[in-house]
Amino acid sequence: MKNKLRLFWPGGLRLLMLGLVLFQFPARGQDFQMLLEEALRENPQAKAAAQRHRAALERAGAAGFLPDPELQVGVFTRPMELLMGDQRGEGSLMQMFPWFGMLKAEKAEAAAMAEAVHAAYREVLTEVAYALEISYLEIYRLQALQDLDEQNLALLKALEELALIRLQGGDGALAAASASARLCPLRGRASSASSAMGGMGSMGAAPATSASGAASGGAGMGGMEAGAGSGAYSAILRLRMQRMALESALEQRQDDLELAYFQIGTLLGREEAVPVQASLGPAGTRWMLPDAQELPLEVLEANPMLAMLAKEQLAREQEVKMARLEGAPMIGLGVNYMVFSPRPEMGAPGPEGGMFVPMGMGNNMVMPMVSLNLPLYRRKYKAKAAAAREEAGALALQQDQVRQELFLSFQSLHRDKQEAERRLRLLADQVALLEEALNWAGTALIGNAGSLSEVVNIQQELLSYQAQRIEAEVAVEKVRAAYERLAAKHTGK
């Protein structure tokens, strides 16, 4: 039927409409992967999480070392008189050694906490990637609906021209053929645009406000068939009102796009809007969710929240071991060095009339030392171990809760995907029926046997269903984005 209608279109008009199609649907080649890489690298929240991870790695590198040795030096203001001479001063050096296994436990606890911070960092990256993809899909949705609004505006302008021709007493048959030539390409544009949207749309498939609103307004076009006079004039006024409303809606759509561009800029760490020409995968591309009966293994292995809780639990288990080892004695090894000077005995005659100096007087003394601390107050060590065990148990329960929530979210994603795909199939059938109806109505209109208002109403309804189709396709892609969020597809393991 489409080929039959083309027989009535002038060649120049067909070229003009082809140019309009190419203008209305520019090639959208913005690389989402490039935006994602920049967001993961430059987003302030991601950069802050990266710094926290580096700090945790530094703390882990400082764990597992012996305590600093203790050096003590003392000098007597007056020499201490001892049998071995006058003691001038002393110095001691002591190194404490924790009980066997304590340093290893400290290092394991610090490493587990660093891995938990790394999992938290991946969680931030996952949220940034998800927010970017949702904003990108919103831009795609707004741009696709904007295209439909522009088609609708072109339709209203064509109808207004037709009404003016009839009001001025022009050739009604020629006017109808001209209007049909302008309406039918719009049908082709709507179909080709929707089929090229291969896989994207928003959650909740409600028709766009401007597209559906214009469709409802088109139902009142029956007065246009009255030809010249008050009916055609009132039709012109109604068309102008609808056109003004649609132009206002397009301005609002542009404002929404500007806000979405600013959201993209914020996610990229910029203080400016980042215009994006959103594009999606090839036409007809689809993806499959894993079996809904059980949570996929890739989610269990890669989900950042589960990984963070598991590493924190491991750190608490190491704290239990550390608290137990703290209750064991610490051994200290050291040396004490005492400085002496000889002292002559007063009043005691020495050999050959000299003073008597005992043998060995004035020799410095070296004394090896061993110390042992006695952890007698056991209650504090038991309390530390008990607290760490309770926290480890709480983290294990949290992991069970997160697994249940992930499974529930996964089931919800399956339901949302099935609902969106079911709606897509329904809309595809409805659009096909409307296109067939539009073919018949356009053929009848060219043969002066049909009603222009009928063609208008069918075309407006087709645009409304195309808007719903965009919404449903974006809904499917939002399910995919949510699953990638669960499995941390954009941030690795």
PDB file of C-alpha atoms in Angstrom, residues 195-364:
ATOM      1  CA  SER A 195      12.675  -0.125  14.671  1.00  0.00           C
ATOM      2  CA  ALA A 196      16.133   1.480  14.882  1.00  0.00           C
ATOM      3  CA  MET A 197      15.807   1.985  18.625  1.00  0.00           C
ATOM      4  CA  GLY A 198      16.810  -1.668  19.165  1.00  0.00           C
ATOM      5  CA  GLY A 199      16.498  -2.219  22.847  1.00  0.00           C
ATOM      6  CA  MET A 200      15.973   1.014  24.842  1.00  0.00           C
ATOM      7  CA  GLY A 201      13.028   2.667  26.727  1.00  0.00           C
ATOM      8  CA  SER A 202      11.998   3.972  30.323  1.00  0.00           C
ATOM      9  CA  MET A 203      10.380   2.132  33.248  1.00  0.00           C
ATOM     10  CA  GLY A 204       6.652   2.569  33.002  1.00  0.00           C
ATOM     11  CA  ALA A 205       5.388   2.713  29.441  1.00  0.00           C
ATOM     12  CA  ALA A 206       3.102   5.705  29.572  1.00  0.00           C
ATOM     13  CA  PRO A 207       2.686   7.743  26.377  1.00  0.00           C
ATOM     14  CA  ALA A 208       4.533  11.012  26.131  1.00  0.00           C
ATOM     15  CA  THR A 209       2.529  14.014  27.270  1.00  0.00           C
ATOM     16  CA  SER A 210       2.920  16.031  24.122  1.00  0.00           C
ATOM     17  CA  ALA A 211       2.421  13.141  21.693  1.00  0.00           C
ATOM     18  CA  SER A 212      -0.619  11.713  23.453  1.00  0.00           C
ATOM     19  CA  GLY A 213      -2.044  15.162  24.111  1.00  0.00           C
ATOM     20  CA  ALA A 214      -1.918  16.027  20.424  1.00  0.00           C
ATOM     21  CA  ALA A 215      -3.542  12.698  19.614  1.00  0.00           C
ATOM     22  CA  SER A 216      -6.519  13.462  21.809  1.00  0.00           C
ATOM     23  CA  GLY A 217      -6.806  16.907  20.282  1.00  0.00           C
ATOM     24  CA  GLY A 218      -6.826  15.471  16.773  1.00  0.00           C
ATOM     25  CA  ALA A 219     -10.081  13.687  17.472  1.00  0.00           C
ATOM     26  CA  GLY A 220     -11.931  16.969  17.156  1.00  0.00           C
ATOM     27  CA  MET A 221     -10.975  17.611  13.573  1.00  0.00           C
ATOM     28  CA  GLY A 222     -14.273  16.486  12.069  1.00  0.00           C
ATOM     29  CA  GLY A 223     -15.281  20.111  11.492  1.00  0.00           C
ATOM     30  CA  MET A 224     -12.538  20.468   8.937  1.00  0.00           C
ATOM     31  CA  GLU A 225     -14.511  18.399   6.441  1.00  0.00           C
ATOM     32  CA  ALA A 226     -17.121  21.144   6.192  1.00  0.00           C
ATOM     33  CA  GLY A 227     -14.946  23.059   3.757  1.00  0.00           C
ATOM     34  CA  ALA A 228     -14.917  26.841   3.824  1.00  0.00           C
ATOM     35  CA  GLY A 229     -16.757  28.853   6.418  1.00  0.00           C
ATOM     36  CA  SER A 230     -16.998  28.754  10.195  1.00  0.00           C
ATOM     37  CA  GLY A 231     -16.103  25.039  10.434  1.00  0.00           C
ATOM     38  CA  ALA A 232     -12.765  25.470   8.657  1.00  0.00           C
ATOM     39  CA  TYR A 233     -12.014  28.676  10.561  1.00  0.00           C
ATOM     40  CA  SER A 234     -12.693  27.056  13.947  1.00  0.00           C
ATOM     41  CA  ALA A 235     -10.523  24.103  12.842  1.00  0.00           C
ATOM     42  CA  ILE A 236      -7.685  26.519  12.117  1.00  0.00           C
ATOM     43  CA  LEU A 237      -8.011  28.039  15.585  1.00  0.00           C
ATOM     44  CA  ARG A 238      -8.019  24.610  17.249  1.00  0.00           C
ATOM     45  CA  LEU A 239      -4.973  23.551  15.226  1.00  0.00           C
ATOM     46  CA  ARG A 240      -3.139  26.695  16.225  1.00  0.00           C
ATOM     47  CA  MET A 241      -3.941  26.053  19.896  1.00  0.00           C
ATOM     48  CA  GLN A 242      -2.592  22.504  19.604  1.00  0.00           C
ATOM     49  CA  ARG A 243       0.494  23.738  17.786  1.00  0.00           C
ATOM     50  CA  MET A 244       1.169  26.339  20.480  1.00  0.00           C
ATOM     51  CA  ALA A 245       0.777  23.686  23.198  1.00  0.00           C
ATOM     52  CA  LEU A 246       3.132  21.340  21.356  1.00  0.00           C
ATOM     53  CA  GLU A 247       5.732  24.076  20.841  1.00  0.00           C
ATOM     54  CA  SER A 248       5.585  24.787  24.587  1.00  0.00           C
ATOM     55  CA  ALA A 249       5.978  21.067  25.282  1.00  0.00           C
ATOM     56  CA  LEU A 250       9.038  20.967  23.009  1.00  0.00           C
ATOM     57  CA  GLU A 251      10.566  23.861  24.960  1.00  0.00           C
ATOM     58  CA  GLN A 252       9.968  21.954  28.197  1.00  0.00           C
ATOM     59  CA  ARG A 253      11.518  18.853  26.633  1.00  0.00           C
ATOM     60  CA  GLN A 254      14.594  20.913  25.751  1.00  0.00           C
ATOM     61  CA  ASP A 255      14.808  22.210  29.334  1.00  0.00           C
ATOM     62  CA  ASP A 256      14.656  18.615  30.594  1.00  0.00           C
ATOM     63  CA  LEU A 257      17.465  17.728  28.202  1.00  0.00           C
ATOM     64  CA  GLU A 258      19.596  20.607  29.485  1.00  0.00           C
ATOM     65  CA  LEU A 259      19.148  19.354  33.052  1.00  0.00           C
ATOM     66  CA  ALA A 260      20.085  15.833  31.951  1.00  0.00           C
ATOM     67  CA  TYR A 261      23.212  17.234  30.280  1.00  0.00           C
ATOM     68  CA  PHE A 262      24.162  18.913  33.564  1.00  0.00           C
ATOM     69  CA  GLN A 263      23.643  15.596  35.366  1.00  0.00           C
ATOM     70  CA  ILE A 264      26.063  13.944  32.930  1.00  0.00           C
ATOM     71  CA  GLY A 265      28.566  16.744  33.551  1.00  0.00           C
ATOM     72  CA  THR A 266      28.276  16.299  37.329  1.00  0.00           C
ATOM     73  CA  LEU A 267      28.933  12.573  37.037  1.00  0.00           C
ATOM     74  CA  LEU A 268      31.990  13.352  34.909  1.00  0.00           C
ATOM     75  CA  GLY A 269      33.314  15.718  37.575  1.00  0.00           C
ATOM     76  CA  ARG A 270      32.640  18.862  35.551  1.00  0.00           C
ATOM     77  CA  GLU A 271      30.794  22.047  36.462  1.00  0.00           C
ATOM     78  CA  GLU A 272      29.153  22.393  33.086  1.00  0.00           C
ATOM     79  CA  ALA A 273      26.589  20.693  30.905  1.00  0.00           C
ATOM     80  CA  VAL A 274      27.869  17.926  28.639  1.00  0.00           C
ATOM     81  CA  PRO A 275      25.628  17.615  25.545  1.00  0.00           C
ATOM     82  CA  VAL A 276      25.277  13.985  24.522  1.00  0.00           C
ATOM     83  CA  GLN A 277      23.781  12.505  21.384  1.00  0.00           C
ATOM     84  CA  ALA A 278      22.616   9.231  22.905  1.00  0.00           C
ATOM     85  CA  SER A 279      22.732   6.135  20.743  1.00  0.00           C
ATOM     86  CA  LEU A 280      21.903   2.528  21.471  1.00  0.00           C
ATOM     87  CA  GLY A 281      22.783  -0.885  20.092  1.00  0.00           C
ATOM     88  CA  PRO A 282      21.929  -2.166  16.623  1.00  0.00           C
ATOM     89  CA  ALA A 283      18.294  -2.781  15.782  1.00  0.00           C
ATOM     90  CA  GLY A 284      16.887  -5.979  17.177  1.00  0.00           C
ATOM     91  CA  THR A 285      19.651  -6.640  19.721  1.00  0.00           C
ATOM     92  CA  ARG A 286      18.446  -8.402  22.844  1.00  0.00           C
ATOM     93  CA  TRP A 287      20.117  -9.841  25.922  1.00  0.00           C
ATOM     94  CA  MET A 288      19.149 -12.634  28.290  1.00  0.00           C
ATOM     95  CA  LEU A 289      18.987 -12.718  32.064  1.00  0.00           C
ATOM     96  CA  PRO A 290      20.221 -15.907  33.780  1.00  0.00           C
ATOM     97  CA  ASP A 291      17.714 -18.377  35.178  1.00  0.00           C
ATOM     98  CA  ALA A 292      15.380 -16.745  37.685  1.00  0.00           C
ATOM     99  CA  GLN A 293      15.260 -19.798  39.986  1.00  0.00           C
ATOM    100  CA  GLU A 294      18.623 -19.063  41.593  1.00  0.00           C
ATOM    101  CA  LEU A 295      20.931 -16.109  42.034  1.00  0.00           C
ATOM    102  CA  PRO A 296      23.661 -16.168  39.353  1.00  0.00           C
ATOM    103  CA  LEU A 297      27.123 -17.141  40.540  1.00  0.00           C
ATOM    104  CA  GLU A 298      28.628 -14.051  38.931  1.00  0.00           C
ATOM    105  CA  VAL A 299      26.496 -11.838  41.196  1.00  0.00           C
ATOM    106  CA  LEU A 300      27.549 -13.770  44.305  1.00  0.00           C
ATOM    107  CA  GLU A 301      31.211 -13.553  43.332  1.00  0.00           C
ATOM    108  CA  ALA A 302      31.327  -9.967  42.075  1.00  0.00           C
ATOM    109  CA  ASN A 303      28.754  -8.008  44.082  1.00  0.00           C
ATOM    110  CA  PRO A 304      30.762  -5.325  45.951  1.00  0.00           C
ATOM    111  CA  MET A 305      28.493  -5.227  49.009  1.00  0.00           C
ATOM    112  CA  LEU A 306      28.790  -8.961  49.589  1.00  0.00           C
ATOM    113  CA  ALA A 307      32.558  -8.783  49.109  1.00  0.00           C
ATOM    114  CA  MET A 308      32.871  -5.901  51.563  1.00  0.00           C
ATOM    115  CA  LEU A 309      30.873  -7.704  54.258  1.00  0.00           C
ATOM    116  CA  ALA A 310      32.860 -10.914  53.734  1.00  0.00           C
ATOM    117  CA  LYS A 311      36.185  -9.101  54.128  1.00  0.00           C
ATOM    118  CA  GLU A 312      34.968  -7.255  57.217  1.00  0.00           C
ATOM    119  CA  GLN A 313      33.894 -10.589  58.713  1.00  0.00           C
ATOM    120  CA  LEU A 314      37.371 -11.985  58.010  1.00  0.00           C
ATOM    121  CA  ALA A 315      38.906  -8.951  59.732  1.00  0.00           C
ATOM    122  CA  ARG A 316      36.720  -9.498  62.812  1.00  0.00           C
ATOM    123  CA  GLU A 317      37.747 -13.153  62.945  1.00  0.00           C
ATOM    124  CA  GLN A 318      41.369 -12.044  62.966  1.00  0.00           C
ATOM    125  CA  GLU A 319      40.514  -9.630  65.775  1.00  0.00           C
ATOM    126  CA  VAL A 320      39.208 -12.582  67.803  1.00  0.00           C
ATOM    127  CA  LYS A 321      42.551 -14.302  67.306  1.00  0.00           C
ATOM    128  CA  MET A 322      44.427 -11.115  68.189  1.00  0.00           C
ATOM    129  CA  ALA A 323      42.433 -10.660  71.416  1.00  0.00           C
ATOM    130  CA  ARG A 324      43.254 -14.216  72.414  1.00  0.00           C
ATOM    131  CA  LEU A 325      46.954 -13.690  71.698  1.00  0.00           C
ATOM    132  CA  GLU A 326      46.969 -10.408  73.616  1.00  0.00           C
ATOM    133  CA  GLY A 327      46.141 -12.473  76.676  1.00  0.00           C
ATOM    134  CA  ALA A 328      49.424 -14.387  76.243  1.00  0.00           C
ATOM    135  CA  PRO A 329      52.656 -13.058  77.802  1.00  0.00           C
ATOM    136  CA  MET A 330      54.987 -10.755  75.892  1.00  0.00           C
ATOM    137  CA  ILE A 331      58.679 -11.559  76.114  1.00  0.00           C
ATOM    138  CA  GLY A 332      61.323  -8.862  76.271  1.00  0.00           C
ATOM    139  CA  LEU A 333      65.016  -9.254  75.553  1.00  0.00           C
ATOM    140  CA  GLY A 334      67.517  -6.508  76.299  1.00  0.00           C
ATOM    141  CA  VAL A 335      70.832  -5.436  77.740  1.00  0.00           C
ATOM    142  CA  ASN A 336      71.813  -3.012  80.524  1.00  0.00           C
ATOM    143  CA  TYR A 337      75.185  -1.222  80.374  1.00  0.00           C
ATOM    144  CA  MET A 338      76.606   0.494  83.524  1.00  0.00           C
ATOM    145  CA  VAL A 339      79.514   2.946  83.386  1.00  0.00           C
ATOM    146  CA  PHE A 340      81.997   2.916  86.335  1.00  0.00           C
ATOM    147  CA  SER A 341      85.174   4.834  87.169  1.00  0.00           C
ATOM    148  CA  PRO A 342      87.783   3.619  89.716  1.00  0.00           C
ATOM    149  CA  ARG A 343      87.727   5.139  93.158  1.00  0.00           C
ATOM    150  CA  PRO A 344      90.800   5.020  95.490  1.00  0.00           C
ATOM    151  CA  GLU A 345      90.097   3.902  99.033  1.00  0.00           C
ATOM    152  CA  MET A 346      90.719   6.601 101.581  1.00  0.00           C
ATOM    153  CA  GLY A 347      92.745   5.849 104.735  1.00  0.00           C
ATOM    154  CA  ALA A 348      93.889   2.395 103.833  1.00  0.00           C
ATOM    155  CA  PRO A 349      97.644   2.007 103.129  1.00  0.00           C
ATOM    156  CA  GLY A 350      98.476   0.393  99.903  1.00  0.00           C
ATOM    157  CA  PRO A 351     101.542  -1.462  98.726  1.00  0.00           C
ATOM    158  CA  GLU A 352     104.741   0.534  98.829  1.00  0.00           C
ATOM    159  CA  GLY A 353     103.022   3.243 100.798  1.00  0.00           C
ATOM    160  CA  GLY A 354     100.423   3.938  98.107  1.00  0.00           C
ATOM    161  CA  MET A 355      96.607   3.768  98.328  1.00  0.00           C
ATOM    162  CA  PHE A 356      94.886   0.385  98.082  1.00  0.00           C
ATOM    163  CA  VAL A 357      92.751  -0.111  94.959  1.00  0.00           C
ATOM    164  CA  PRO A 358      90.638  -3.324  94.908  1.00  0.00           C
ATOM    165  CA  MET A 359      91.079  -5.513  91.813  1.00  0.00           C
ATOM    166  CA  GLY A 360      88.532  -4.865  89.076  1.00  0.00           C
ATOM    167  CA  MET A 361      87.434  -1.467  90.292  1.00  0.00           C
ATOM    168  CA  GLY A 362      86.378   0.884  87.454  1.00  0.00           C
ATOM    169  CA  ASN A 363      85.396  -1.804  84.964  1.00  0.00           C
ATOM    170  CA  ASN A 364      82.084  -1.155  83.140  1.00  0.00           C
TER     171      ASN A 364
END
